[in-house]
Structures are given as structure tokens and as C-alpha cells.
Amino acid sequence: MQWPKIMNTSRKTGDDDWPASGIWLCLHFAQLPIEVFCRDRKDHPVVVSCRQKIQYMNQSASLIGIKSGNSMDTAYTVTNQIVNFERDEEKEFATLSHLAQWAYQFTPCVSIKAPHSLLLDVSGCLKLFLGLPNLVQEVRSGLARLGYSAAIGISVTPLAALCFAEACFAEAERGIDKNVVDSFDNTIISKVADSLQQVPVNALRIDKKIEESLQQMGIHTVGSLLALPTDGLSRRFGIFFADYLQRLVGEKPDPQKFIGEDPRFHSDITFLSDVTNIQSLAFPVKRLIAELCDFLQVRQLQLNHLVFKLSHRCHPAKQFSIYLANPENDAAMFLMLTQLQLDKINDMPEVDNISLSANSFSQADAHSGDLFHGTSFRQKDGRLHNNSDRDRTSRLLNMFRARLGPQTCFGLSLANDHRPEKAWKTVRLNKKDYWFPEKEDRQNQRPLYLLNKPRFLLSTNGRPNMEGTLDLTLGPERIDFGWWDGNDAARDYYVARQSCGAHYWVYQDMKTREWFLHGIFS
Amino acid sequence: MLRDLSKNQSLQLLLHDTELWRASSIDCDFRQGITTGFPVLDGHLPGAGWPDDGVTELLHDQQGIGELRLLTPALARLSQTQTRWLLWVSPPYIPYPPALLKAGIDLTSILIVNPKTANDTLWVLEKALASKSCSAVLAWPGNINEKQIRRLQVASKEGNTWNILFRPAKAAERASPAELRIQLFPPKTSPSRHTSPSEHTSVDFRILKRRGGWSSEILNVPFEDRLNQITPDFPSLSIATEDISTRSLRDSALFQEIPEFESHDFDVLFEDRELMEIHAMAEDNEHQ
């Protein structure tokens, strides 16, 4: 049966042809050990070695004749351009988990098959992505954006999909490009065995010893393996092998362990050569931010804190954070703020790795579009309000905080205290931080400028003196407050006029009878 | 004769009741400014009020002669009618919230930024002016040259933002690309001690540069603030007791008189506050 037929029948309910167990899509990242280090540069020969033996190499390395198993010395005699990384399996697994989280955008049923594969149950999401060919296309282009390459296998059992993917990679190595979607025409469990006929045995996930003995027996394809009697195979190779074969063809159920949703984001890029100009990090940063924004978008999340880390093997790592005024999911904004932070960095001579991580997220608000875009409307509170105003004001605040530090920008609010120095506070510009008295009863004069610390004034004949005697005009206003918390104030406040016309707010401490300047009526 | 009269009347009608463009009128570009709240000042400014964009310079040497009170009615209006920020860039002292609120300014629209260096100050000013997200930007830029003011002028036109620069009076000697320059003086008719002619204060001003007009003579703006009102029973409070005068003598020996304010006042305060904010932020993160 051809695929388009299934698309048609999918509208009918209870179609017999529809597979009950699901459709499994396997992503096999055969080049993952290489791609964790260099996913942006494909043209440079890169090898990954373990104990000076080359294990993996990229295409340009294999083109110049480097083979797996060569020693590093051999590779260096071939070319001195080669870049070598020590294999890092921990990093491979971390990247695979990250890719699993990425694949979460297609289906919630994602399972990790170590070392280099992911299994996706896509039967539930075919309609959303308009059919399997489209879905595969989306997966492919998404991976290409991330800079990873994967062989794709599709089948109705997870193990068969895995098998197809590995076979597909092996064929691609030999230069055969098969269209996986066209080759997937078996939707009924009973036909899995038929579809596996031509697959070589070395694509199976079985013990190397078993594989060798099968080869010696002259069994090269799965078809000839499956033709053998099952009880004979289990007697010869053990019960696990028979069990594997049964799961492979779908005779036994094969439940998978799906990943949970990981509420964290971490991604990094390693450079093949050291980056000495911090400004040229703009491109990798853009890529990381695009990844982050995809991550946020498919989960409908926003964030207001992200952390970049620049590191180099010879220097201490440098980390910087970006705080936003409001949670956002705006790549352009993240990019601009990161650029501001990068401009400030001047003590990082070289960088060979940049990573971006984010841990705390908040749910995205649903944004409804604006029909009359950019038009101001008068709101109930009498203000002219424009939707883009809100974005712009928070954008400005974000910029200031990114360049000057989060503490240099603040707002002002009243505070519930009678002492003038405590009748106000700075706020971090959250609406909930502001405090206003329930009824305004401020009949007394208050200066527009307040000194942080009252300044001692000399006095002559009991009158304050500042470049000549001050004339006391308005007052006294007695403020006697706070004896209970140790910072008590017992003061008589006056408005004082200087002979040159300036007006000050001065007070006389009632205990010491000293005069202080506290404010300026600017 | 009757016809002449009607002709005259219609001429008057034309002049008064329609928006006829007259070369002699200074607001010939029909700009409508933000009313200053002071009729004297309105009468001398193009557009009968403060401009809503461009750089306005206020030149004065002495703090406290009314440089902010001159602006508060307009700032209050801006904060009430617009949702944009009212940005203060490194003010010399704390703009005191109770007084701002009393002047009618919406505190939630106030944003204060204290850049550490002169370069950062200019960066903040230019970004804020061009961002279209501030209705007015008040700045105490310290040393600033003509080229820099020109950039601010361009940015403020682009962002439709009013920029007010407070500068020392000696800047009046140099030319500036600012659109409006006003010098402030203490009132000439300084009231003699104890006998105040008016209970309100005032400030003298001279417009050095404006669009569509020459510089003006020195004029006086009265404030409705009752600051000069003398409390009637005040003389009874003149408590010149012996111990105070001796103390003041001792103090004068100890503390040399400090004639000028220290401008780092604000910084000291914010170092404490910064710590507090960092703690608050850490707490927030923990909650999350």
C-alpha cells in the first residue's frame, strides 16, 4: 500500500489498515562524536580519537584518506590541517538528551537509545504535520539548522526503525541515497519481517560474537535469519536473542521509556580555532539564541534570565547573565542585549567554546495581534496607550540593565513612614512594589530634592548658617517618630531662605539643638 | 461707513477667530507646546509652551532657585497623559517622591538611571532619546560639548522626546545647538530679611535662544508655593541659648564650612541600596 492512501483513510475512523502499535521514526546520529565539537564547520578535517587512535572522522577527513583506526601520527603525516578532539562520551550523551528535548516539538513520545539514536513515536502527530513526508522534511530541516546530521529510519516497531536507520547510514556511506519515506510502505505489523528482508545483519543491535557467527554461517541478511526456525536460534544464541528477534518483528510488545520534559536549556558551540575577537562571536551567539527561541516557542515559554559562558582551555571561564525587565521570547532582543554584554568584555583573550543556558521559565502570555497596528488609543485612565509603547519601554530598560548593571536603574515610590528619609524607597519598577497612601494628606511643604544624609549646619545665635545666615520662613513642622526602632527622629523642620534666593529645608534636632540641611526646594 | 465698519469687524474676526498664519507670530510653524503652567513663560516660548522634542538647556549656577519647580507642571502633564518613561539621568540629589507626587507627577512613570562614567551617560541619553519610549529626559550631563549636544538634538527629534539639560551658567558664553536655552537667576528684587513682599517665591529667567524670536530681557516667574510665608509666631522660637552658641563656636573650629554640596551624595546611598537589591534578587531567584 502506498503512503498517500493512508493519508486519505486517516479521515475515516476505525480503519483496519491503520497500525495499532504506532509508527516509529528513528534518528540515528552516527556522526555525533564529531558533531558535538564542530557542527558549524563541515569543510575542515576533524577527527575524534581515543588513546591516539582515530575513531570518528568527518567527511572532509575521510576524503583526504584518513581511516578509522589510524593513529594520530598517520593523520598528521597526511595533513597538518587536521583538528583532533579527545572523545567525550559524557558530552555526547548530554547532546543527545538536548536533541531529544528538541525532538519533543514533534511528539511527546521520544525515547533515547544510547549511544547515538533517538526513537520518536509519530503515529499521534501525523495529522498535525500533514503526513509523514512533511514531518520527515521538517525534522531534516530542523536538524540542518542545528548543524547535526542524522540517518532516518521508519518502521512500525522501534527496533526495526533503529535497524533501518543504521542500515540507511551504512548505505549513505556507500553513496546510496534511499528515500526512507517511499521505502516505508509497510504499515501492517505482519509485514515488518518482509520489509527487513534485505537489511544486512550487521545493522541489527546484537552481540558482535553472534553477528560474527551468523556471518560464518552464511547468513548476511535479516531475511535469511528470520527464515530459520525460532527455537533453533534460541537454543544456539540464547533466549535474549530470540526475544530480540520477536520484538524486532513485532511479535512481542516492546514498550519504550519516554523522556520527561526537561525544563532546562543548555547548548554550546565549540570552535575549531580560537576566537580572539570577541565581536566575531555574534554569529555563534545568534545561532544559540535561535535555538533557545525555538525551544521556548514550542513549549510556549518565556524567560527573563539567561546565562552565557565563554571558555577556553587555557583561561578561566567567563560567565555573564542577561536579566530582562519582563519575560520575553524575542530573538532580536536577546541578541541586542547579548551584544551589549559582549562589548563590555575586555579581559578574555581567546575563546574556544561558548555556551548558553537558561533554567527558569515562565508561561508565555497569549499575544493577540493589533488590527490597527501602532495606533494610539485613549485608555480608561485617560492616557494615550499604544501596544508598541509597552514593548519599547521594557526594551529600553533591558538595554540599560544589560549595559549598566541591573542596580543602576530604578523607580521611586513612597513608603509608609513619617521620617522624611524613610518616606520614600527605590523600587525595581515592578508595579507591585509601588506603595501609595490611601488618602493624600500632604499639606506640608516638601522639597523636590532630598539630601541622602542630612548635612550639619553651623549656627549663629541659634540660627542656621550657610554662606550667610539663613532666614527661616515657614515652620516649624515637628516630626517626632520612630522612637521604637532605634532610629528615632525628633526634629523641627523649617523652610529656610538664603539671601541669594535659594530655598532649603532645614531642621533642628530637638535633643542636640543642632541644625541640619535636609532638602532643597529646587 | 457702515460698510467700512463691517469690513473692519470681519478683519478682526479673521485675525482673532481663525488660525491665520501671520509672520509676526512666533509660533508660525503651528507648534503646540506643553503648557509650562506659568503664563509669563508661556507668552515668551514658541508654541506657547515647552517644546515636546529637541534639547532645552536650563543654565544656572545655584541649586534650589526653582529650576525643577519651573518644569514640574509640564512633567506632571506628561506623566499623566503618556505611558512613556520620565527619565532622570544622574540627578544631583534624590528627587523626593512625596514632593513629586504633590506636584502631580505619576511616580510609576519615573525611571532613574545613574551611569558611572561620562561615556555611559551620553550613551544612555542618546539611546533613551532615540528609543521613543521616554516623554522627557532630564539630565545633568556635567561636561558636554557642542558636538555631543548636537547628537542629542538629532536623537531627540528622531524619538520625539523632550530633553532637558541642566548646565552651569558659564555655558551661556558658548554657542550650543540646543533649540531652547534659558538662563535662570535668583530674583533681583530680593526680599529683605523678615519683611517679605510676597509669600510666594519666584525666579528670574532670560531666554537666550529660541525659535522664531530673539533673546528676551530678564523676566520673572512667580511660583504659587507659599514658601516665603512667615509663620506668625516664629520670633518666639529664636532660642539663642548659651550652650548652643558655644557649641557652634566649637563646631566651627572642628568643621571647616563646606560651601558646596558633594555630588557623590547619591552614589553612597545607592551602594547600600544596591546591596539590598542584590539580596532581594537572590531571594527572588530562590523562590523561582
Short mmCIF file of C-alpha atoms in Angstrom, two decimals, chain B residues 36-182:
data_model
loop_
_atom_site.label_atom_id
_atom_site.label_comp_id
_atom_site.label_asym_id
_atom_site.label_seq_id
_atom_site.Cartn_x
_atom_site.Cartn_y
_atom_site.Cartn_z
CA THR B 36 4.52 75.46 31.30
CA GLY B 37 1.88 76.38 33.83
CA PHE B 38 3.31 79.91 34.05
CA PRO B 39 1.63 82.48 31.80
CA VAL B 40 4.75 84.69 31.70
CA LEU B 41 6.87 81.85 30.39
CA ASP B 42 4.18 80.58 28.02
CA GLY B 43 3.98 84.03 26.48
CA HIS B 44 7.63 84.03 25.53
CA LEU B 45 8.08 80.50 24.31
CA PRO B 46 7.42 79.44 20.74
CA GLY B 47 4.29 77.30 20.61
CA ALA B 48 3.18 78.88 23.91
CA GLY B 49 4.82 76.19 25.98
CA TRP B 50 7.72 73.84 26.38
CA PRO B 51 8.67 72.03 23.18
CA ASP B 52 7.77 68.36 23.00
CA ASP B 53 11.07 67.42 21.42
CA GLY B 54 14.55 68.85 20.98
CA VAL B 55 17.11 69.87 23.56
CA THR B 56 16.22 72.52 26.13
CA GLU B 57 19.05 73.90 28.21
CA LEU B 58 18.48 75.37 31.64
CA LEU B 59 21.55 77.28 32.73
CA HIS B 60 22.00 78.13 36.36
CA ASP B 61 24.74 78.11 38.96
CA GLN B 62 22.84 77.87 42.17
CA GLN B 63 20.88 74.81 43.20
CA GLY B 64 17.49 75.48 44.64
CA ILE B 65 16.44 78.63 42.83
CA GLY B 66 13.47 76.89 41.25
CA GLU B 67 14.90 75.06 38.28
CA LEU B 68 12.75 72.00 38.91
CA ARG B 69 9.66 73.87 40.00
CA LEU B 70 9.73 75.52 36.60
CA LEU B 71 9.33 72.10 35.00
CA THR B 72 7.02 70.24 37.38
CA PRO B 73 3.68 71.35 35.87
CA ALA B 74 4.79 70.17 32.42
CA LEU B 75 6.28 66.95 33.78
CA ALA B 76 3.09 66.24 35.69
CA ARG B 77 1.11 66.69 32.50
CA LEU B 78 3.41 64.43 30.52
CA SER B 79 3.31 61.71 33.16
CA GLN B 80 -0.47 61.83 33.30
CA THR B 81 -1.11 61.80 29.57
CA GLN B 82 1.54 59.39 28.34
CA THR B 83 2.66 55.91 29.26
CA ARG B 84 6.25 56.63 28.38
CA TRP B 85 9.08 56.99 30.88
CA LEU B 86 10.08 60.21 32.55
CA LEU B 87 13.79 59.55 32.67
CA TRP B 88 16.21 61.24 35.10
CA VAL B 89 19.85 60.68 34.27
CA SER B 90 22.17 61.12 37.25
CA PRO B 91 20.26 63.73 39.23
CA PRO B 92 22.48 65.54 41.79
CA TYR B 93 20.20 64.63 44.72
CA ILE B 94 17.28 62.31 45.34
CA PRO B 95 14.20 63.60 43.54
CA TYR B 96 11.97 63.40 46.60
CA PRO B 97 8.91 61.26 45.83
CA PRO B 98 6.46 62.96 48.23
CA ALA B 99 7.16 66.31 46.59
CA LEU B 100 6.91 64.83 43.11
CA LEU B 101 3.59 63.26 43.96
CA LYS B 102 2.34 66.53 45.39
CA ALA B 103 3.31 68.24 42.15
CA GLY B 104 1.05 65.78 40.34
CA ILE B 105 3.73 63.59 38.78
CA ASP B 106 2.84 59.92 38.42
CA LEU B 107 5.63 58.11 40.23
CA THR B 108 5.20 54.91 38.23
CA SER B 109 6.39 56.67 35.10
CA ILE B 110 9.64 57.80 36.70
CA LEU B 111 12.83 55.98 35.80
CA ILE B 112 16.15 56.97 37.31
CA VAL B 113 19.44 55.89 35.81
CA ASN B 114 22.82 56.56 37.39
CA PRO B 115 25.54 55.79 34.83
CA LYS B 116 29.00 55.62 36.34
CA THR B 117 31.01 57.24 33.56
CA ALA B 118 30.55 60.19 31.25
CA ASN B 119 30.56 57.88 28.23
CA ASP B 120 27.79 55.79 29.68
CA THR B 121 25.81 58.93 30.43
CA LEU B 122 25.95 60.00 26.81
CA TRP B 123 25.08 56.51 25.66
CA VAL B 124 22.07 56.41 27.97
CA LEU B 125 20.94 59.83 26.78
CA GLU B 126 21.20 59.02 23.11
CA LYS B 127 19.53 55.62 23.41
CA ALA B 128 16.75 56.97 25.57
CA LEU B 129 16.07 59.93 23.31
CA ALA B 130 16.01 57.89 20.12
CA SER B 131 14.02 55.00 21.59
CA LYS B 132 10.64 56.80 21.52
CA SER B 133 9.96 55.33 24.93
CA CYS B 134 10.54 58.44 27.04
CA SER B 135 8.33 61.52 27.12
CA ALA B 136 11.04 63.64 28.73
CA VAL B 137 14.65 63.06 29.66
CA LEU B 138 16.16 65.23 32.40
CA ALA B 139 19.92 65.15 32.54
CA TRP B 140 22.76 66.67 34.48
CA PRO B 141 25.50 65.86 32.00
CA GLY B 142 28.42 67.72 33.59
CA ASN B 143 30.94 68.47 30.88
CA ILE B 144 29.34 68.15 27.50
CA ASN B 145 30.49 69.68 24.26
CA GLU B 146 28.74 71.15 21.29
CA LYS B 147 29.10 68.05 19.14
CA GLN B 148 27.56 65.86 21.79
CA ILE B 149 24.61 68.22 22.25
CA ARG B 150 24.07 68.16 18.51
CA ARG B 151 23.82 64.38 18.60
CA LEU B 152 21.34 64.58 21.44
CA GLN B 153 19.33 67.14 19.50
CA VAL B 154 19.16 64.82 16.48
CA ALA B 155 18.26 61.84 18.67
CA SER B 156 15.54 63.73 20.50
CA LYS B 157 13.97 64.83 17.22
CA GLU B 158 14.07 61.26 16.00
CA GLY B 159 12.48 59.85 19.13
CA ASN B 160 10.05 62.71 19.66
CA THR B 161 11.41 63.16 23.16
CA TRP B 162 11.97 66.34 25.12
CA ASN B 163 15.46 66.56 26.53
CA ILE B 164 16.27 68.97 29.35
CA LEU B 165 19.92 69.57 30.14
CA PHE B 166 20.88 71.34 33.35
CA ARG B 167 24.14 73.15 32.79
CA PRO B 168 26.24 75.73 34.63
CA ALA B 169 25.67 79.38 33.77
CA LYS B 170 29.08 79.80 32.22
CA ALA B 171 27.92 77.57 29.35
CA ALA B 172 25.90 80.58 28.20
CA GLU B 173 29.09 82.10 26.77
CA ARG B 174 29.43 79.29 24.26
CA ALA B 175 27.11 78.58 21.40
CA SER B 176 25.01 75.45 21.61
CA PRO B 177 22.88 73.55 19.11
CA ALA B 178 20.09 73.33 21.70
CA GLU B 179 16.76 74.58 20.43
CA LEU B 180 15.86 76.50 23.54
CA ARG B 181 18.23 77.95 26.09
CA ILE B 182 17.07 79.62 29.25
#
